[in-house]
GROMACS .gro file of C-alpha atoms in nm:
model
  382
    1UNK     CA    1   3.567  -2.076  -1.322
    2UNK     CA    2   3.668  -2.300  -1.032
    3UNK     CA    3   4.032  -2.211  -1.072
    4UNK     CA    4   3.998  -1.836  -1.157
    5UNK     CA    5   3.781  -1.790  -0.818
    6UNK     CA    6   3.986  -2.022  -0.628
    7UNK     CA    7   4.258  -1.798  -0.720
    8UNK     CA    8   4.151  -1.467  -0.613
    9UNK     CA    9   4.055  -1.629  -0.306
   10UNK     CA   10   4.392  -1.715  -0.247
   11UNK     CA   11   4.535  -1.359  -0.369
   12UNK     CA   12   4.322  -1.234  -0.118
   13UNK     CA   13   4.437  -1.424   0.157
   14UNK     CA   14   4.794  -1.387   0.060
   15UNK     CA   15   4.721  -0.979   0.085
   16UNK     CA   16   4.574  -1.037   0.422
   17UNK     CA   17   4.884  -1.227   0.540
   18UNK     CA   18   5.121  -0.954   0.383
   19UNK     CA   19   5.262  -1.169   0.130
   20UNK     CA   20   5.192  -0.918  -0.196
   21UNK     CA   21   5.414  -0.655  -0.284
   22UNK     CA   22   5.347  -0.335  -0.059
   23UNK     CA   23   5.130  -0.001  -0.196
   24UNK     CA   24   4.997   0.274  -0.083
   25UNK     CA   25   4.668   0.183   0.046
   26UNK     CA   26   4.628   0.003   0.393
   27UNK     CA   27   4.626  -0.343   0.446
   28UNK     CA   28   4.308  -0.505   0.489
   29UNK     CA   29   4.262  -0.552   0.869
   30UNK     CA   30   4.054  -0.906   0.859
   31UNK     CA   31   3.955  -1.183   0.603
   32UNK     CA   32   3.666  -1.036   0.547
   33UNK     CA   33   3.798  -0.725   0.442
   34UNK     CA   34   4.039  -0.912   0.207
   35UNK     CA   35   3.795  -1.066   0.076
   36UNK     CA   36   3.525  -0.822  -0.069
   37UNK     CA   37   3.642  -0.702  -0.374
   38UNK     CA   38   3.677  -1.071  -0.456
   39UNK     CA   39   3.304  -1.099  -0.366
   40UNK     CA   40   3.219  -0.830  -0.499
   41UNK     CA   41   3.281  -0.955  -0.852
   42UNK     CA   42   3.074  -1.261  -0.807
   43UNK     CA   43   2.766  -1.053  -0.695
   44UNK     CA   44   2.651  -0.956  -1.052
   45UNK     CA   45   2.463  -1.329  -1.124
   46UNK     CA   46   2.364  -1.486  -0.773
   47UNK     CA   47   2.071  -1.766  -0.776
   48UNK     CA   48   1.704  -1.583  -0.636
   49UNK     CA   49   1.423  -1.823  -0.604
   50UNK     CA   50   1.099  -1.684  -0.794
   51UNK     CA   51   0.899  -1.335  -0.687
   52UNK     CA   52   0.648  -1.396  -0.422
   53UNK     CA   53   0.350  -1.222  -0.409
   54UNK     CA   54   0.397  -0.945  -0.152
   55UNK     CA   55   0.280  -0.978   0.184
   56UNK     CA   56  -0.041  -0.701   0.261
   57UNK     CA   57   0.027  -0.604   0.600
   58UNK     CA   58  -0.308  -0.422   0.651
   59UNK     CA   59  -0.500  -0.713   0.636
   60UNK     CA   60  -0.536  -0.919   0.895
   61UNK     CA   61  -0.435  -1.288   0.883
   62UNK     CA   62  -0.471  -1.669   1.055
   63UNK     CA   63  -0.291  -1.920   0.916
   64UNK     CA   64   0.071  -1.913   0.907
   65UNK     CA   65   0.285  -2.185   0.792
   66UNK     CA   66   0.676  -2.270   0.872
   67UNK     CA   67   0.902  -2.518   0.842
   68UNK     CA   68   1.288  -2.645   0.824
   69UNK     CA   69   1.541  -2.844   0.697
   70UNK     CA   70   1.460  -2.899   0.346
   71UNK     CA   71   1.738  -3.069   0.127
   72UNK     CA   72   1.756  -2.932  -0.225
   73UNK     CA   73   1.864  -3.313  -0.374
   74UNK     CA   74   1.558  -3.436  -0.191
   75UNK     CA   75   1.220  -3.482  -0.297
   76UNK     CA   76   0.968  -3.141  -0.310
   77UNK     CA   77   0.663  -3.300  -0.275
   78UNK     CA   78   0.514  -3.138   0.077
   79UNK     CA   79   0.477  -2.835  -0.099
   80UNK     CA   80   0.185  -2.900  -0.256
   81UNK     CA   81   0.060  -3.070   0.051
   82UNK     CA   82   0.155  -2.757   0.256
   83UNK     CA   83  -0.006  -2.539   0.010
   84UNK     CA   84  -0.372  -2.763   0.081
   85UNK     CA   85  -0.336  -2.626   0.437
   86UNK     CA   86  -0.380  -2.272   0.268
   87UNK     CA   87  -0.123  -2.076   0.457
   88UNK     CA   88  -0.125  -1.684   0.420
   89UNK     CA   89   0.223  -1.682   0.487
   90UNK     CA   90   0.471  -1.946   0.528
   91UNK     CA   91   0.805  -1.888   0.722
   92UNK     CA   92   1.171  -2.082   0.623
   93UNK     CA   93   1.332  -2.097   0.955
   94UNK     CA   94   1.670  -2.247   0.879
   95UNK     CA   95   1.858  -2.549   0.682
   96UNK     CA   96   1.611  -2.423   0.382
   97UNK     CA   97   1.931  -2.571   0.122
   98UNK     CA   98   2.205  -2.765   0.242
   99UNK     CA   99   2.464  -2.575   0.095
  100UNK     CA  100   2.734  -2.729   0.267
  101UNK     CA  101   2.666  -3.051   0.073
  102UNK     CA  102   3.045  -3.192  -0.051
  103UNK     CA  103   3.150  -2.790   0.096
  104UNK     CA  104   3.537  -2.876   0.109
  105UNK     CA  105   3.601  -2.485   0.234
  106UNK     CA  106   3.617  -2.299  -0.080
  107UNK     CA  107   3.587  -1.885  -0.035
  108UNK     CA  108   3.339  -1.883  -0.315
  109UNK     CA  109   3.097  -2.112  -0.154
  110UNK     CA  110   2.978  -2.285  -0.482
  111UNK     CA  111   2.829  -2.534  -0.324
  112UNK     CA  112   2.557  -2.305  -0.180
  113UNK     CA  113   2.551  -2.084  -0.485
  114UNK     CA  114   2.447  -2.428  -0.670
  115UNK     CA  115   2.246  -2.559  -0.384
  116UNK     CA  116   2.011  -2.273  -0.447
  117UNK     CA  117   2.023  -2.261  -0.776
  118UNK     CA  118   1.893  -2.610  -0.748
  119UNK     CA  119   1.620  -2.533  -0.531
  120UNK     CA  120   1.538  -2.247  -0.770
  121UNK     CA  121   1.487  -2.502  -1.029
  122UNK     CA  122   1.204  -2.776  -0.844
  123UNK     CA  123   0.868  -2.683  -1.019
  124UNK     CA  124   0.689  -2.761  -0.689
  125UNK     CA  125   0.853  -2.475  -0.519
  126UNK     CA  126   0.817  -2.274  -0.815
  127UNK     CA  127   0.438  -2.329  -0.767
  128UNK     CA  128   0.421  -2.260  -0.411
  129UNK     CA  129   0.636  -1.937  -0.409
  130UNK     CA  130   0.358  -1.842  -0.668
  131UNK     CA  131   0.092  -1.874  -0.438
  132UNK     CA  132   0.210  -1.813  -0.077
  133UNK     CA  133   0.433  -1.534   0.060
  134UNK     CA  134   0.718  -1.608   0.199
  135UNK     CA  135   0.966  -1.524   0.501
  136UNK     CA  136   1.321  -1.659   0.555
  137UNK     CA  137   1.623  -1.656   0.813
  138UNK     CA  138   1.875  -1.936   0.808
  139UNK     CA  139   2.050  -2.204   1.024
  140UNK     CA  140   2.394  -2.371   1.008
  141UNK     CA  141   2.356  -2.579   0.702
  142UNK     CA  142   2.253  -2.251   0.465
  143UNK     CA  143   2.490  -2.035   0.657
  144UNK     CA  144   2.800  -2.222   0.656
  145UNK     CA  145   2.960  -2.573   0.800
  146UNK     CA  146   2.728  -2.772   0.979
  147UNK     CA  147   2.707  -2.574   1.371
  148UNK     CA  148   2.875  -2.288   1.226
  149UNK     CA  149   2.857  -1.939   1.381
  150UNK     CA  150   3.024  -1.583   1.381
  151UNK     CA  151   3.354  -1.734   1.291
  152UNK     CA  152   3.287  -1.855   0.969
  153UNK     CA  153   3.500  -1.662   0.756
  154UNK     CA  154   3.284  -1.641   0.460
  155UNK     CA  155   2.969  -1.517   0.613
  156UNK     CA  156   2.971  -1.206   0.430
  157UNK     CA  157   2.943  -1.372   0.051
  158UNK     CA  158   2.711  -1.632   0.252
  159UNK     CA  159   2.508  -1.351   0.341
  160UNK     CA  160   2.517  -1.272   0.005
  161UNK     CA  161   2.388  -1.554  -0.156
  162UNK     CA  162   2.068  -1.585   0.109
  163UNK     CA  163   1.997  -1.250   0.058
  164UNK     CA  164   1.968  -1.255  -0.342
  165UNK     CA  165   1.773  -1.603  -0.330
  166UNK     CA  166   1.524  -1.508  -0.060
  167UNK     CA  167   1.490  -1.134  -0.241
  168UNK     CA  168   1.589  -0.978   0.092
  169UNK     CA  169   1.442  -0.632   0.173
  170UNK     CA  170   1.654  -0.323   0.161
  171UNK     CA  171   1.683  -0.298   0.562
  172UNK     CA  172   1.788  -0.693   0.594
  173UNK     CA  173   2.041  -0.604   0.319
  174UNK     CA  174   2.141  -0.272   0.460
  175UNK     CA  175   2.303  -0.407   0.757
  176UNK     CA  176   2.466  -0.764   0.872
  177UNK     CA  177   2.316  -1.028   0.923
  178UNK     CA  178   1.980  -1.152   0.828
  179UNK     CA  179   1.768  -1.090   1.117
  180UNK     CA  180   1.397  -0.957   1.021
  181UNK     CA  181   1.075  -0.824   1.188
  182UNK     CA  182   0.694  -0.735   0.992
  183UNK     CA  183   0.389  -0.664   1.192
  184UNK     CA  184   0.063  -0.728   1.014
  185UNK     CA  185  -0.278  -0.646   1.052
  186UNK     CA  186  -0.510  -0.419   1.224
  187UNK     CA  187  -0.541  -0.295   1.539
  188UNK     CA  188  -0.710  -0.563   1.816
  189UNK     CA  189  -0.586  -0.827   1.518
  190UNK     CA  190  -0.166  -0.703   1.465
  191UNK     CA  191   0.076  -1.020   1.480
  192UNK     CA  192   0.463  -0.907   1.479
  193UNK     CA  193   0.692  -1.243   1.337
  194UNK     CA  194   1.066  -1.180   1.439
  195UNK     CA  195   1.272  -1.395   1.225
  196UNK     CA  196   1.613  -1.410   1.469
  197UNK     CA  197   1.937  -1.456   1.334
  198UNK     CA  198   2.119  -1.705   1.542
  199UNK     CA  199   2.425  -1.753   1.314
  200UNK     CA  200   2.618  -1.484   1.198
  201UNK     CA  201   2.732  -1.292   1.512
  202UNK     CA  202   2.728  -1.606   1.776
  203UNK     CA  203   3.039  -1.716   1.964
  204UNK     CA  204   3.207  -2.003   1.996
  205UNK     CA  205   3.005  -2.274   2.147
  206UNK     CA  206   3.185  -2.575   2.430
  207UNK     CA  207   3.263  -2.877   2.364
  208UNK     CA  208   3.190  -3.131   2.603
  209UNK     CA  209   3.459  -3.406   2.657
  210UNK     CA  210   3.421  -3.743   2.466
  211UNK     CA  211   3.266  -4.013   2.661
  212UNK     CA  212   3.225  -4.340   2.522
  213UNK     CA  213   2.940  -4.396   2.820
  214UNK     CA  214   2.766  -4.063   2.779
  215UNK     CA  215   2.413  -4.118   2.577
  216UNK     CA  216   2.473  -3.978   2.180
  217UNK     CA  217   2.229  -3.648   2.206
  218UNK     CA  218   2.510  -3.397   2.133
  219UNK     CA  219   2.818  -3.276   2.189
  220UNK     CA  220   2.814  -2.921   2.354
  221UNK     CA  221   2.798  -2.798   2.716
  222UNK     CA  222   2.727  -2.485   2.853
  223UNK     CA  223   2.918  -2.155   2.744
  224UNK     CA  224   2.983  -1.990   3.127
  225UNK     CA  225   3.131  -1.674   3.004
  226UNK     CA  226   2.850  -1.410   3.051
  227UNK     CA  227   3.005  -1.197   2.747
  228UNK     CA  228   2.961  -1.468   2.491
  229UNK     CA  229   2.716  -1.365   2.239
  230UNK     CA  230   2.435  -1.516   2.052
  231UNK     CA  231   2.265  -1.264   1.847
  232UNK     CA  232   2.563  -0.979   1.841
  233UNK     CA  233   2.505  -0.627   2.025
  234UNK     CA  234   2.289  -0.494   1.719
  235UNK     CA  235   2.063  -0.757   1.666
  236UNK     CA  236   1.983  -0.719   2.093
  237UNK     CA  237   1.932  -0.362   2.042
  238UNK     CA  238   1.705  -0.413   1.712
  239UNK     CA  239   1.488  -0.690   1.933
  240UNK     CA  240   1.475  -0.446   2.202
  241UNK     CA  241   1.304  -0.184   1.973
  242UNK     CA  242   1.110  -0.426   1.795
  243UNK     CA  243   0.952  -0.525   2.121
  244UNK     CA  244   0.843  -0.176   2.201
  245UNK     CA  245   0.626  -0.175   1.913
  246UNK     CA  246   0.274  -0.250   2.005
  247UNK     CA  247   0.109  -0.571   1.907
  248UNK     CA  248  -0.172  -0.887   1.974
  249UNK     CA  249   0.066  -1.143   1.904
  250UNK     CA  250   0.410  -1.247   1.868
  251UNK     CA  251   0.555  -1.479   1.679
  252UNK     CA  252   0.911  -1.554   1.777
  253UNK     CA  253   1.111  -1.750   1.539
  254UNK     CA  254   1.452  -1.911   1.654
  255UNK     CA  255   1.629  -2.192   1.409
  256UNK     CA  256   1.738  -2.374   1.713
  257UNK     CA  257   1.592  -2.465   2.006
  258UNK     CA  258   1.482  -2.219   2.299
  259UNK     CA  259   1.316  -2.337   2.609
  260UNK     CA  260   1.452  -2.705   2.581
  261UNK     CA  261   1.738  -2.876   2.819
  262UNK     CA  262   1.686  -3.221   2.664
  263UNK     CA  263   1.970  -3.257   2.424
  264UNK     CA  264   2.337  -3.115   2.428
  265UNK     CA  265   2.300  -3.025   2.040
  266UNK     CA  266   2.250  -2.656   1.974
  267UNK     CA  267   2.014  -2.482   2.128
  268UNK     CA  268   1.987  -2.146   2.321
  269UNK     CA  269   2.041  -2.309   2.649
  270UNK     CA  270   2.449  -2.385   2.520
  271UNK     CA  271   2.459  -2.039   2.607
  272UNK     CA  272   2.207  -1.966   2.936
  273UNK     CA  273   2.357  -1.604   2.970
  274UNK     CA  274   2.206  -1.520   2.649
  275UNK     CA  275   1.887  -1.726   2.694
  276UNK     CA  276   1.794  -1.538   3.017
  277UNK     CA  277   1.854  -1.215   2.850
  278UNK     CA  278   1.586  -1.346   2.597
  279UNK     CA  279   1.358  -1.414   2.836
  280UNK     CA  280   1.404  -1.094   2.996
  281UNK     CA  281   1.358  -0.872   2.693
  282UNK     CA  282   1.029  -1.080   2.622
  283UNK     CA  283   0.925  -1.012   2.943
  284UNK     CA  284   0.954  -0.643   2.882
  285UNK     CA  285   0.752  -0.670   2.547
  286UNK     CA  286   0.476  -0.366   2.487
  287UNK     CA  287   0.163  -0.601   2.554
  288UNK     CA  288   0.000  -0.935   2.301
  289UNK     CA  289   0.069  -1.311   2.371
  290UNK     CA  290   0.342  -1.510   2.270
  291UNK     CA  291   0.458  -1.803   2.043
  292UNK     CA  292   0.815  -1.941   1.995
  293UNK     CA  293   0.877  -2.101   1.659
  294UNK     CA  294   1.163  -2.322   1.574
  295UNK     CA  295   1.364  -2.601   1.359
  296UNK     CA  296   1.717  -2.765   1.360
  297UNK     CA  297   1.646  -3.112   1.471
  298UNK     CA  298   1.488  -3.343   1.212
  299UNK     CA  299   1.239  -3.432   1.459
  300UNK     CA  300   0.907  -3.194   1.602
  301UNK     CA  301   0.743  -3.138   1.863
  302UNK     CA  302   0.539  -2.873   2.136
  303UNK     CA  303   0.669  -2.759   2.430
  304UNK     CA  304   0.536  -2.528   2.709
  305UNK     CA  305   0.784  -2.400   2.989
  306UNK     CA  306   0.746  -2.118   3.259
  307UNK     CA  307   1.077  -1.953   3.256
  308UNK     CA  308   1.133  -1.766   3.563
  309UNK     CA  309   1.284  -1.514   3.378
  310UNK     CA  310   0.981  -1.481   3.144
  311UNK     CA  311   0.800  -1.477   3.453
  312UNK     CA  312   0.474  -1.653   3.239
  313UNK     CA  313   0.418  -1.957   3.076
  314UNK     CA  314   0.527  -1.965   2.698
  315UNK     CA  315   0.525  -2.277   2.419
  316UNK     CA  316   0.744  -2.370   2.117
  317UNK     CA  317   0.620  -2.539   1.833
  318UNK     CA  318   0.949  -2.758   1.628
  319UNK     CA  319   0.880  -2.813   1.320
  320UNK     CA  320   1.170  -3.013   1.112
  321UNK     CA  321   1.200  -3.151   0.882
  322UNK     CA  322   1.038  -3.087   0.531
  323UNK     CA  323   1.210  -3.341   0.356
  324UNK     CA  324   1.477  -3.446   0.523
  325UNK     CA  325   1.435  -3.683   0.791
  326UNK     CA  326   1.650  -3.931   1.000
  327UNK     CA  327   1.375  -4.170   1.133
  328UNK     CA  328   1.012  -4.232   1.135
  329UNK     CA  329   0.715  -4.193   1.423
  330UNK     CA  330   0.756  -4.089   1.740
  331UNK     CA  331   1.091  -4.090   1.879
  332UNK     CA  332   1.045  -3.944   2.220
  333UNK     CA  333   1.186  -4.209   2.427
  334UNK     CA  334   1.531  -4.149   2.301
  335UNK     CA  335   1.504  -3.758   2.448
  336UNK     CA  336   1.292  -3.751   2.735
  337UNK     CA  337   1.166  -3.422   2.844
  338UNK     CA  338   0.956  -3.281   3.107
  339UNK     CA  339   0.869  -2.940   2.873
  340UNK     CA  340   0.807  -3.202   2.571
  341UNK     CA  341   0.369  -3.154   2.573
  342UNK     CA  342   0.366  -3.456   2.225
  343UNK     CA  343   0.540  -3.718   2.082
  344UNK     CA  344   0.880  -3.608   1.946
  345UNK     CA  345   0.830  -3.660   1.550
  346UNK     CA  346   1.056  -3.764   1.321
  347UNK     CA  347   0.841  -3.781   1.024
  348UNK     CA  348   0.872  -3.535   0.784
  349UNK     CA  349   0.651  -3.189   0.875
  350UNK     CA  350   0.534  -2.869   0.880
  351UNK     CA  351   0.408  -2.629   1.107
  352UNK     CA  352   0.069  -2.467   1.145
  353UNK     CA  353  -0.047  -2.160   1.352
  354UNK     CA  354  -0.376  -2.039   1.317
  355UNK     CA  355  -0.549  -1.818   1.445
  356UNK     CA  356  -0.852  -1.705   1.614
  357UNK     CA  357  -0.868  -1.356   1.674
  358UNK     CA  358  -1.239  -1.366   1.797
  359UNK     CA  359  -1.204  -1.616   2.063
  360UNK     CA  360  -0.795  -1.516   2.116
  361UNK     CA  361  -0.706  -1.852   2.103
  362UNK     CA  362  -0.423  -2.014   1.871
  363UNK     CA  363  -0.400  -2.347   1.751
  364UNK     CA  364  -0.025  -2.479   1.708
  365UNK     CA  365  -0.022  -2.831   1.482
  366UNK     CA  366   0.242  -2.998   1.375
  367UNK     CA  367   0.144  -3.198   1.014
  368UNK     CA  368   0.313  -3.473   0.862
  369UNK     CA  369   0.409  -3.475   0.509
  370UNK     CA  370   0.075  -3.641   0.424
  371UNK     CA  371  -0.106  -3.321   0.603
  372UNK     CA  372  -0.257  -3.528   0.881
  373UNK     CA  373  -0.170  -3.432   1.204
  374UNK     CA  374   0.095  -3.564   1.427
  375UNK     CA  375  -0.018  -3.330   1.720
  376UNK     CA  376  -0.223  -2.994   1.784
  377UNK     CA  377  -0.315  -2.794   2.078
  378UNK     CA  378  -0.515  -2.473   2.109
  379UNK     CA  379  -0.392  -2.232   2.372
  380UNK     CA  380  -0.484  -1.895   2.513
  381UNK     CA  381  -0.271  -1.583   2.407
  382UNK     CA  382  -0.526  -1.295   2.531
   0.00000   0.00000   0.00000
């Protein structure tokens, strides 16, 4: 099978290049388009994790959980453990395989199709997709080459394979990318999670120069062209109408980083342009409070910031990783930050956000992999 897909791969990119014998039809006009009849005969038998039960969005809810960075070679066992916190709805927010795991560039992206198919297989997750329902999007690691973006060319079949594991809805799989909104509940009690997609339509990001003095927390500067994109023209335009929509509280969900300065890994401020214009579209948000929700760094913690493009005070709950960690306790010193409100975490974690709708407060823990936690705080969103 290896050689068979490896080969239409190449046929494909052979086509592309105009190396076949010429026809009628027109040539392809990207890889991409080369590429998706290949595709399109590997979509019959992708991996899909279990059915979920199905979220009831007229009922209102509390406890949400979330997490990232969970290696499918790894152990499982903070699923059960999560499952003891009782979430009514958990959210994947990136690195949820690690299909690029020995990825040496193929075009069929075996690697992930196996990764999942893999994490299809643990019993614990089995158990848990049973119980709890379930949200996804994706980060670099499930999306493509580790820091990947909008240039991978694969992303399509990528999209592809996260689309059939996580058992996509018809409007995530209608259109590219895998950005995704639901609003629950009833009136006075309505939460609205927006599951970005910071992947599949984002530029380029900037290398900084190598430095053999400079201290080893990343590798990119700042992107200073103000037409670089993050989230592509028709994910901006989605968020704008999602924000219109009415609701008591927001849940937005980022896989990297978002109000943070700390670090030159990825994170929203790589590209300030775009972070300001997501702070400004926030801002303009039809009414509730506000939560930011995100992954990426093996490490957790809570942050609060007062953006002055937000023009209020917001916090970010990190939550990574589930299983995969670098390090143990709290690792803060190596990262100091003046937004940082805890410890920075390296244990392995999970996220908590529950809520109280009668006193319109919020309490945002982050749990080690034992389910005590590492650090909670309750805050105001009404």
């Amino acid at each position: 099978m290896k050689n068979h897909r490896t080969g239409i791969a190449a046929l494909a990119a052979l086509a592309l290049a105009g190396c076949t014998a010429t026809s009628n039809q027109p040539a392809p006009g990207s890889a991409a388009e080369a590429l998706r009849p290949y595709y399109a005969s590997l979509a019959g038998d992708l991996p899909q994790a279990n059915p979920g039960p199905a979220i009831d969005r007229s009922r209102a809810i509390s406890r949400i959980g979330f997490g990232s960075c969970n290696h499918q070679h790894r152990h499982q066992t903070i699923w059960p453990v999560i499952a003891d916190h009782n979430p009514e709805l958990f959210l994947m927010i990136g690195d949820n395989v690690y299909g690029d795991y020995d990825y040496r560039g193929e075009a069929d992206l075996r690697t992930f199709e196996q990764a999942y198919g893999l994490q299809a297989s643990h019993p614990e997750f089995i158990a848990f997709r049973e119980r709890v329902p379930m949200l996804a999007s994706w980060d670099d690691h499930d999306f493509g080459p580790n820091d990947s973006g909008g240039t991978f060319a694969f992303r399509e079949h990528s999209e592809d394979l996260f689309e059939s594991f996580w058992r996509s809805s018809a409007e995530v799989r209608g259109r590219p990318g895998i950005y995704d909104s639901v609003t629950i509940g009833p009136d006075g009690q309505l939460i609205q999670i927006i599951m970005l997609d910071t992947r599949f339509f984002r530029d380029p990001l900037t290398s900084l120069p190598y430095s053999y003095d400079r201290r080893p927390l990343g590798y990119y500067g700042t992107v200073d062209d103000p037409g670089a994109t993050l989230l592509g023209a028709a994910q901006w335009a989605w968020l704008a109408e999602e924000l219109a929509e009415p609701a008591d509280l927001r849940l937005i969900v980022s896989s990297i980083q978002v109000l943070t300065d700390a670090h030159n890994w990825e994170k929203w401020g790589n590209m300030p342009h775009e972070r300001q214009r997501l702070y400004e579209a926030l801002a303009l948000r039809n009414g509730g409070g506000m939560v930011i929700l995100s992954g990426d760094r093996h490490s957790g913690g809570l942050y609060h910031g007062e953006p002055e493009a937000l023009g209020e005070s917001v916090w970010e709950l990190t939550s990574s990783s589930l299983n995969f960690s670098f390090a143990s306790g709290d690792t803060g010193e190596r990262e100091p930050d003046p937004l940082r409100r805890s410890g920075f975490f390296s244990d392995e974690n999970f996220g908590m956000v529950e809520i109280d709708w009668a006193s319109g407060e919020v309490a945002l823990t982050l749990n080690g992999s034992d389910g005590n936690s590492l650090h909670s705080e309750r805050i105001r969103f009404r």
